Each structure stands twice: as structure tokens, then as C-alpha cells.
Tab-separated table of C-alpha atoms in Angstrom:
chain	number	residue	atom	x	y	z
E	1	MET	CA	-2.083	-26.333	-43.286
E	2	ASN	CA	-0.878	-25.025	-46.697
E	3	ARG	CA	-1.346	-21.504	-46.395
E	4	ALA	CA	1.889	-19.416	-46.169
E	5	PHE	CA	0.986	-15.616	-47.077
E	6	ASN	CA	3.150	-14.414	-49.584
E	7	ARG	CA	3.219	-10.821	-51.280
E	8	LYS	CA	1.995	-10.391	-54.599
E	9	LYS	CA	1.324	-6.999	-56.529
E	10	ASP	CA	-2.541	-7.915	-57.612
E	11	LYS	CA	-3.358	-9.456	-54.062
E	12	SER	CA	-6.506	-7.692	-53.006
E	13	TRP	CA	-6.741	-7.585	-50.047
E	14	MET	CA	-10.058	-7.735	-47.306
E	15	HIS	CA	-8.740	-4.266	-45.333
E	16	THR	CA	-7.803	-0.797	-46.233
E	17	PRO	CA	-3.616	0.246	-45.621
E	18	GLU	CA	-4.692	3.397	-43.431
E	19	ALA	CA	-7.071	0.830	-41.271
E	20	LEU	CA	-3.422	-1.280	-40.444
E	21	ALA	CA	-1.774	1.151	-41.319
E	22	LYS	CA	-2.662	4.311	-38.326
E	23	HIS	CA	-4.629	1.637	-37.089
E	24	PHE	CA	-5.349	-2.002	-35.533
E	25	ILE	CA	-7.811	-4.945	-37.245
E	26	ALA	CA	-9.342	-6.640	-34.052
E	27	TYR	CA	-10.059	-10.715	-34.182
E	28	ASN	CA	-11.323	-12.479	-30.698
E	29	ALA	CA	-10.780	-16.060	-30.877
E	30	LYS	CA	-9.243	-19.542	-28.285
E	31	PHE	CA	-5.745	-19.319	-27.126
E	32	LEU	CA	-4.070	-22.642	-27.558
E	33	GLY	CA	-1.089	-21.192	-26.365
E	34	ASN	CA	2.750	-21.261	-27.656
E	35	THR	CA	5.418	-23.349	-27.681
E	36	GLU	CA	8.827	-23.535	-28.875
E	37	VAL	CA	9.831	-24.941	-32.857
E	38	ASP	CA	13.181	-25.541	-34.273
E	39	GLN	CA	12.837	-24.202	-37.376
E	40	PRO	CA	11.108	-20.057	-38.393
E	41	LYS	CA	9.633	-21.558	-41.217
E	42	GLY	CA	7.474	-24.614	-42.876
E	43	THR	CA	3.986	-26.486	-42.493
E	44	GLU	CA	5.719	-29.908	-41.027
E	45	VAL	CA	6.481	-27.377	-38.018
E	46	VAL	CA	3.502	-25.765	-37.012
E	47	ARG	CA	1.849	-28.915	-38.121
E	48	ASP	CA	3.992	-30.456	-34.629
E	49	ALA	CA	2.825	-27.819	-33.045
E	50	VAL	CA	-0.885	-28.185	-33.518
E	51	ARG	CA	-1.165	-31.933	-32.781
E	52	LYS	CA	1.463	-31.403	-29.178
E	53	LEU	CA	-0.968	-27.917	-28.088
E	54	LYS	CA	-3.928	-29.633	-29.121
E	55	PHE	CA	-3.880	-32.671	-27.125
E	56	GLN	CA	-2.100	-30.337	-24.252
E	57	ARG	CA	-5.613	-28.394	-23.508
E	58	HIS	CA	-7.432	-32.420	-23.930
E	59	ILE	CA	-5.038	-33.029	-20.842
E	60	LYS	CA	-6.429	-29.819	-19.666
E	61	LYS	CA	-10.229	-29.813	-20.371
E	62	SER	CA	-10.328	-33.222	-18.854
E	63	GLU	CA	-9.106	-31.290	-15.527
E	64	GLY	CA	-11.825	-28.341	-16.260
E	65	GLN	CA	-9.924	-25.516	-17.128
E	66	LYS	CA	-11.525	-23.728	-20.338
E	67	ILE	CA	-9.379	-22.258	-23.340
E	68	PRO	CA	-8.716	-18.703	-22.534
E	69	LYS	CA	-10.332	-16.215	-24.966
E	70	VAL	CA	-8.368	-13.595	-25.744
E	71	GLU	CA	-8.027	-10.208	-28.747
E	72	LEU	CA	-6.097	-10.583	-31.358
E	73	GLN	CA	-4.533	-6.584	-32.735
E	74	ILE	CA	-2.727	-6.658	-35.900
E	75	SER	CA	-1.137	-3.635	-37.287
E	76	ILE	CA	2.093	-3.474	-40.254
E	77	TYR	CA	4.351	-2.943	-36.531
E	78	GLY	CA	3.169	-6.426	-34.664
E	79	VAL	CA	0.302	-8.807	-33.468
E	80	LYS	CA	-0.920	-8.237	-29.896
E	81	ILE	CA	-2.426	-10.581	-27.637
E	82	LEU	CA	-4.431	-9.110	-24.870
E	83	ASP	CA	-7.218	-10.011	-22.488
E	84	PRO	CA	-10.614	-9.267	-24.413
E	85	LYS	CA	-11.986	-7.782	-20.744
E	86	SER	CA	-8.720	-5.670	-19.253
E	87	LYS	CA	-7.313	-5.037	-22.324
E	88	GLU	CA	-3.228	-6.212	-21.098
E	89	VAL	CA	-1.330	-7.017	-23.370
E	90	GLN	CA	-0.001	-10.932	-22.710
E	91	TYR	CA	2.364	-10.451	-25.742
E	92	ASN	CA	3.360	-8.455	-28.404
E	93	CYS	CA	4.202	-10.295	-31.248
E	94	GLN	CA	6.582	-7.740	-33.725
E	95	LEU	CA	5.864	-8.022	-37.205
E	96	HIS	CA	9.652	-8.535	-38.087
E	97	ARG	CA	10.288	-11.105	-35.912
E	98	ILE	CA	7.329	-12.897	-37.466
E	99	SER	CA	8.657	-15.214	-40.158
E	100	PHE	CA	5.910	-17.357	-40.897
E	101	CYS	CA	2.246	-17.621	-40.111
E	102	ALA	CA	-1.066	-20.656	-42.323
E	103	ASP	CA	-4.072	-21.355	-41.272
E	104	ASP	CA	-5.713	-25.464	-41.281
E	105	LYS	CA	-7.198	-27.037	-43.998
E	106	THR	CA	-7.732	-29.668	-41.574
E	107	ASP	CA	-9.482	-27.731	-39.279
E	108	LYS	CA	-10.636	-24.823	-40.141
E	109	ARG	CA	-11.068	-23.314	-37.188
E	110	ILE	CA	-7.333	-23.496	-36.702
E	111	PHE	CA	-4.184	-20.642	-37.648
E	112	THR	CA	-1.115	-20.274	-35.999
E	113	PHE	CA	2.934	-18.012	-36.956
E	114	ILE	CA	6.045	-18.738	-36.186
E	115	CYS	CA	7.186	-14.807	-33.729
E	116	LYS	CA	11.129	-15.082	-32.482
E	117	ASP	CA	11.287	-14.442	-29.026
E	118	SER	CA	13.045	-11.134	-28.341
E	119	GLU	CA	14.997	-12.481	-25.055
E	120	SER	CA	15.558	-15.417	-25.245
E	121	ASN	CA	15.770	-16.063	-29.444
E	122	LYS	CA	13.802	-18.626	-29.916
E	123	HIS	CA	11.175	-19.648	-32.174
E	124	LEU	CA	7.674	-19.654	-31.013
E	125	CYS	CA	5.232	-21.133	-32.714
E	126	TYR	CA	1.834	-19.265	-31.661
E	127	VAL	CA	-1.792	-21.945	-32.041
E	128	PHE	CA	-5.218	-20.120	-32.386
E	129	ASP	CA	-9.216	-21.480	-32.881
E	130	SER	CA	-11.082	-19.516	-34.577
E	131	GLU	CA	-14.504	-20.801	-35.836
E	132	LYS	CA	-15.356	-18.445	-38.135
E	133	CYS	CA	-12.717	-16.014	-39.150
E	134	ALA	CA	-9.071	-18.328	-38.658
E	135	GLU	CA	-8.480	-17.895	-42.511
E	136	GLU	CA	-9.849	-13.902	-42.700
E	137	ILE	CA	-6.951	-13.370	-39.836
E	138	THR	CA	-3.696	-15.469	-41.550
E	139	LEU	CA	-4.605	-13.003	-44.828
E	140	THR	CA	-5.046	-9.961	-42.398
E	141	ILE	CA	-1.940	-10.786	-41.207
E	142	GLY	CA	-0.290	-11.193	-44.693
E	143	GLN	CA	-1.909	-7.333	-45.740
E	144	ALA	CA	0.251	-6.695	-42.823
E	145	PHE	CA	3.464	-7.695	-44.179
E	146	ASP	CA	2.712	-6.745	-47.567
E	147	LEU	CA	2.086	-3.046	-45.964
E	148	ALA	CA	4.738	-3.376	-43.534
E	149	TYR	CA	7.325	-4.040	-46.647
E	150	LYS	CA	6.675	-1.230	-48.672
E	151	LYS	CA	6.806	1.245	-46.143
E	152	PHE	CA	10.873	-0.406	-46.058
E	153	LEU	CA	11.142	0.061	-49.768
E	154	GLU	CA	10.379	3.724	-49.307
E	155	SER	CA	12.177	4.472	-46.367
E	156	GLY	CA	15.152	2.603	-47.063
E	157	GLY	CA	15.102	0.264	-43.989
E	158	LYS	CA	15.004	3.237	-41.580
E	159	ASP	CA	11.823	2.193	-40.614
E	160	VAL	CA	12.778	-0.464	-39.364
E	161	GLU	CA	16.203	-0.491	-37.193
E	162	THR	CA	13.012	2.860	-35.340
E	163	ARG	CA	10.002	-0.100	-35.690
E	164	LYS	CA	12.396	-2.270	-33.540
E	165	GLN	CA	13.758	0.563	-30.802
E	166	ILE	CA	9.566	1.607	-30.256
E	167	GLY	CA	9.955	-2.515	-29.722
E	168	GLY	CA	12.390	-2.439	-27.584
E	169	LEU	CA	9.961	0.298	-25.324
E	170	GLN	CA	7.345	-0.728	-25.476
E	171	LYS	CA	9.084	-3.780	-23.585
E	172	ARG	CA	10.337	-1.495	-21.153
E	173	ILE	CA	7.102	-0.189	-20.613
E	174	GLN	CA	5.046	-3.029	-20.037
E	175	ASP	CA	7.890	-4.674	-17.613
E	176	LEU	CA	8.272	-0.907	-15.884
E	177	GLU	CA	3.732	-1.050	-15.128
E	178	ALA	CA	4.624	-5.160	-14.395
E	179	GLU	CA	7.120	-3.331	-11.391
E	180	ASN	CA	4.954	-0.992	-10.443
E	181	SER	CA	1.953	-2.762	-9.793
E	182	GLU	CA	3.869	-5.152	-7.102
E	183	LEU	CA	5.292	-2.193	-5.519
E	184	LYS	CA	1.948	-1.125	-5.230
E	185	LYS	CA	0.333	-4.129	-3.651
E	186	HIS	CA	3.843	-4.265	-1.560
E	187	LEU	CA	3.606	-1.136	-0.505
E	188	GLN	CA	-0.795	-1.679	0.549
E	189	VAL	CA	0.370	-4.504	2.651
E	190	LEU	CA	2.594	-2.959	4.515
E	191	GLU	CA	0.343	0.031	5.003
E	192	GLU	CA	-2.323	-2.417	6.493
E	193	GLN	CA	0.852	-3.664	9.072
E	194	LEU	CA	1.905	-0.568	10.687
E	195	MET	CA	-2.120	-0.040	10.935
E	196	ILE	CA	-2.723	-3.800	13.028
E	197	ALA	CA	0.329	-1.986	15.159
E	198	GLN	CA	-0.272	1.129	16.090
E	199	VAL	CA	-1.623	1.669	19.526
E	200	PRO	CA	-5.184	2.773	20.677
E	201	PRO	CA	-4.608	6.482	21.869
E	202	GLY	CA	-6.606	5.755	24.562
E	203	ASN	CA	-3.852	3.402	25.986
E	204	SER	CA	-1.086	5.698	25.517
E	205	MET	CA	1.992	6.045	28.196
E	206	SER	CA	2.126	10.825	26.427
E	207	SER	CA	-0.982	11.352	28.844
E	208	LYS	CA	-0.337	9.609	32.143
E	209	THR	CA	1.365	12.454	34.786
E	210	PRO	CA	5.144	11.526	35.781
E	211	THR	CA	5.419	10.434	39.046
E	212	ASP	CA	9.808	10.957	40.962
E	213	MET	CA	11.317	7.375	42.961
E	214	PHE	CA	8.379	7.224	44.984
E	215	ASP	CA	6.025	7.042	42.944
E	216	MET	CA	4.882	10.142	43.856
E	217	VAL	CA	3.689	13.439	42.113
E	218	PRO	CA	6.465	16.333	41.986
E	219	PHE	CA	4.420	19.419	43.020
E	220	SER	CA	5.094	22.438	40.939
E	221	PRO	CA	3.375	25.981	42.287
E	222	LEU	CA	2.864	27.140	39.427
E	223	THR	CA	0.017	24.508	39.110
E	224	PRO	CA	-2.882	24.456	41.528
E	225	LEU	CA	-2.845	21.064	44.560
E	226	VAL	CA	-5.350	18.925	43.108
E	227	PRO	CA	-6.372	15.634	45.012
E	228	LEU	CA	-6.021	12.987	42.777
E	229	PRO	CA	-9.249	10.284	41.039
E	230	ALA	CA	-9.857	7.294	42.880
E	231	SER	CA	-8.720	3.755	41.795
E	232	ASN	CA	-12.674	3.417	40.571
E	233	GLY	CA	-12.271	6.589	38.403
E	234	SER	CA	-14.686	9.074	41.041
E	235	ALA	CA	-13.660	12.499	42.755
E	236	PRO	CA	-12.226	11.208	47.061
E	237	PRO	CA	-14.698	12.567	49.012
E	238	PRO	CA	-13.597	15.534	51.098
E	239	PRO	CA	-11.844	15.241	54.169
E	240	ALA	CA	-13.914	14.469	57.465
E	241	ARG	CA	-13.604	16.806	59.687
E	242	PRO	CA	-13.718	16.306	63.747
E	243	THR	CA	-16.707	16.665	64.834
E	244	GLU	CA	-15.302	17.220	69.289
E	245	ILE	CA	-12.960	19.967	69.830
E	246	ARG	CA	-9.733	18.026	71.162
E	247	ARG	CA	-8.291	19.783	75.003
E	248	ASP	CA	-4.841	19.284	76.622
E	249	LEU	CA	-4.749	17.258	79.850
E	250	PHE	CA	-5.990	20.911	81.792
E	251	GLY	CA	-9.334	20.632	80.200
E	252	ALA	CA	-8.359	23.630	77.946
E	253	GLU	CA	-8.677	23.960	74.472
E	254	PRO	CA	-5.064	24.158	72.383
E	255	PHE	CA	-4.036	27.214	71.859
E	256	ASP	CA	-2.654	28.225	67.721
E	257	PRO	CA	-1.008	30.919	67.770
E	258	PHE	CA	-2.617	31.516	63.690
E	259	THR	CA	-6.099	31.711	64.950
E	260	CYS	CA	-6.211	33.660	68.260
E	261	GLY	CA	-5.361	37.068	68.756
E	262	ALA	CA	-3.822	38.978	70.868
E	263	ALA	CA	-6.581	39.126	73.872
E	264	ASP	CA	-8.319	36.383	71.984
E	265	PHE	CA	-7.763	34.459	75.863
E	266	PRO	CA	-10.863	32.821	78.440
E	267	PRO	CA	-11.687	35.102	80.685
E	268	ASP	CA	-10.043	32.410	83.442
E	269	ILE	CA	-6.743	32.371	81.938
E	270	GLN	CA	-7.370	36.623	80.822
E	271	SER	CA	-8.352	37.146	84.904
E	272	LYS	CA	-5.028	35.977	86.389
E	273	LEU	CA	-2.765	37.756	83.342
E	274	ASP	CA	-3.996	40.797	85.158
E	275	GLU	CA	-3.829	39.909	88.430
E	276	MET	CA	0.354	38.769	88.138
E	277	GLN	CA	0.423	41.663	86.292
E	278	GLU	CA	-0.430	43.999	89.380
E	279	GLY	CA	1.886	41.920	91.200
E	280	PHE	CA	4.943	42.596	89.151
E	281	LYS	CA	3.465	46.434	89.739
E	282	MET	CA	3.454	46.644	93.136
E	283	GLY	CA	7.014	44.431	94.460
E	284	LEU	CA	7.475	40.641	94.818
E	285	THR	CA	8.321	39.091	97.882
E	286	VAL	CA	10.852	36.957	97.802
E	287	GLU	CA	10.926	34.895	101.349
E	288	GLY	CA	10.235	37.574	103.433
E	289	THR	CA	12.445	40.097	101.046
E	290	VAL	CA	10.469	42.867	99.995
E	291	PHE	CA	11.710	44.220	96.116
E	292	SER	CA	10.630	47.138	94.626
E	293	LEU	CA	10.427	48.256	91.276
E	294	ASP	CA	10.167	51.819	92.328
E	295	PRO	CA	13.965	53.033	91.280
E	296	LEU	CA	13.738	55.956	94.184
E	297	GLU	CA	12.749	52.877	96.886
E	298	GLY	CA	14.279	49.672	95.791
E	299	ARG	CA	16.645	48.520	97.844
E	300	CYS	CA	18.526	45.584	99.407
């Protein structure tokens, strides 16, 4: 592994400057992983890292795990490592943090670069496996460095600070997107729990008629009395009327002042009342003494 890119003015690059400055160059490769290294550069440093990651990958392969595929997007701003299907950014290695890049001459499929982590400030070596494009990817990263260095000289160093700020903002955006995704999942779980906890409308207690302390429905003059349904849900039967008219101990029907008229009496009672009225008109006899109702003939 003996290729470390350098800047040569007479170097013939593979891509146009506009492709790397305004857009990016994409490659597909297998990602063996990353591991911490002691030095920011050096052939022996990356060789040890490759040996370590290959060994770990062989163990995972024996367990049935496949090497994950990734997409590399290379530009003058850095190297992005994405999921090829979802396009989710897994790592965003800013170009000014990359200190070394090389391909392996003993294994032409392997290429690596060392990048300083923005959070831990540790140097991490990223190792990739590309069957046909390992050397081309290494040269593309070298061309991106050459263009970025020229732009740095033209801007007087101001562009580096701008890229640092942009890189920090991009990292913040990624963190917020991840946090937003977690909050959406948590909200979905809460909504499902709320739907389970809701009481069905048919069992709601709000439709039950309120009762008093004796468990009776209070009477309201504004609402008509409606017979309560039976326990089985059917309408109650109408009240039974007696088929025989009840009579008193004298054999007469009981007197009802609300239904009988002024002269609505049986004939025998009516005749007796008439005789009593005639007797009062003629006079009353008590123990042989006659009392006259006429004031002119009255005497004691």
C-alpha cells in the first residue's frame, strides 16, 4: 500500500473541475468499517488498520453476515458515505479533516483514507473494497484535494472557515433529523396506546338516565312520562284492567265524584232521596212532636 496522493501541477486528473466543485462523483463499494489509528498518516498505519478490519470481517462472514455496500460521494467539500438504497448519510468526512488516502498494491480492491473525527478528535481509518475502482476512487479524492487547495489559495483561507461552518451545520441537521425520526416513532406509539385505552361509544355512561338516591328516575313536568323498557329490552305490556267491577258491602258500585254527574245515581237511591226531600218539606216528627218548616205555622 504505497500510494499517497500529492499535488502536482502537471497531474492529469480523471474528472472536470466543475464536476467536483459544483457536483460530486459517486462510486459504489463495500465498506469493511473504520478503526482508530495512532497517527494521522502513514503506509504502515493504514496497513495495520486494513489487516485488523479484514480479520473482523472474516469472523462476521463466518457468522453469516455480509459486507455492507455503500455509496461514496466525492467533492471538494469531502467524502460522504451513504446507504445506496435509502441515501441516508452514514458518515460525512469533510475534506479538510482527511489527512491521508491510499490504495493497496498487494490487494487492488482495497483503498483507505484517514479522517479526524469532528466530535472525539480521534483519527479513524476507513477501509473499502472495490473490485474495479479502488485506484480510481483514490485518484478522485486526490483531485478533490487539489481543487480545494487551489480554491483555498484564491480565497485567502476564508473558504476553509466557511466550509467548517457548513460542515458543522450539516452535522447539526443530521442530528435533528435523527431526533425528529425518534420523536415520530414515540408519537405513533402514544397514539396507538390512546386508541386502545378509549372506551367504545356503546358503553359510554353519558347516555345513562340519571337517577336519585332511591335509584328512581326523577319526575320532570317538562318531559312526558315514558314507561321504562323491560330488562330484556322489549316494551313493557299495558296495565291490565279489571274485568269485574268491584262493589261495596251493600252491593252497590263505589261512588267516584270525578266520573259521576250531579244526578248520576242508581234509580233506587234516587227515589229514596226524593222521598227524604218531600219529608223535610212537610215536617219532621220526633217522639210525637211535630216541627213545621213553615215559619208561620211553626210552634214548639
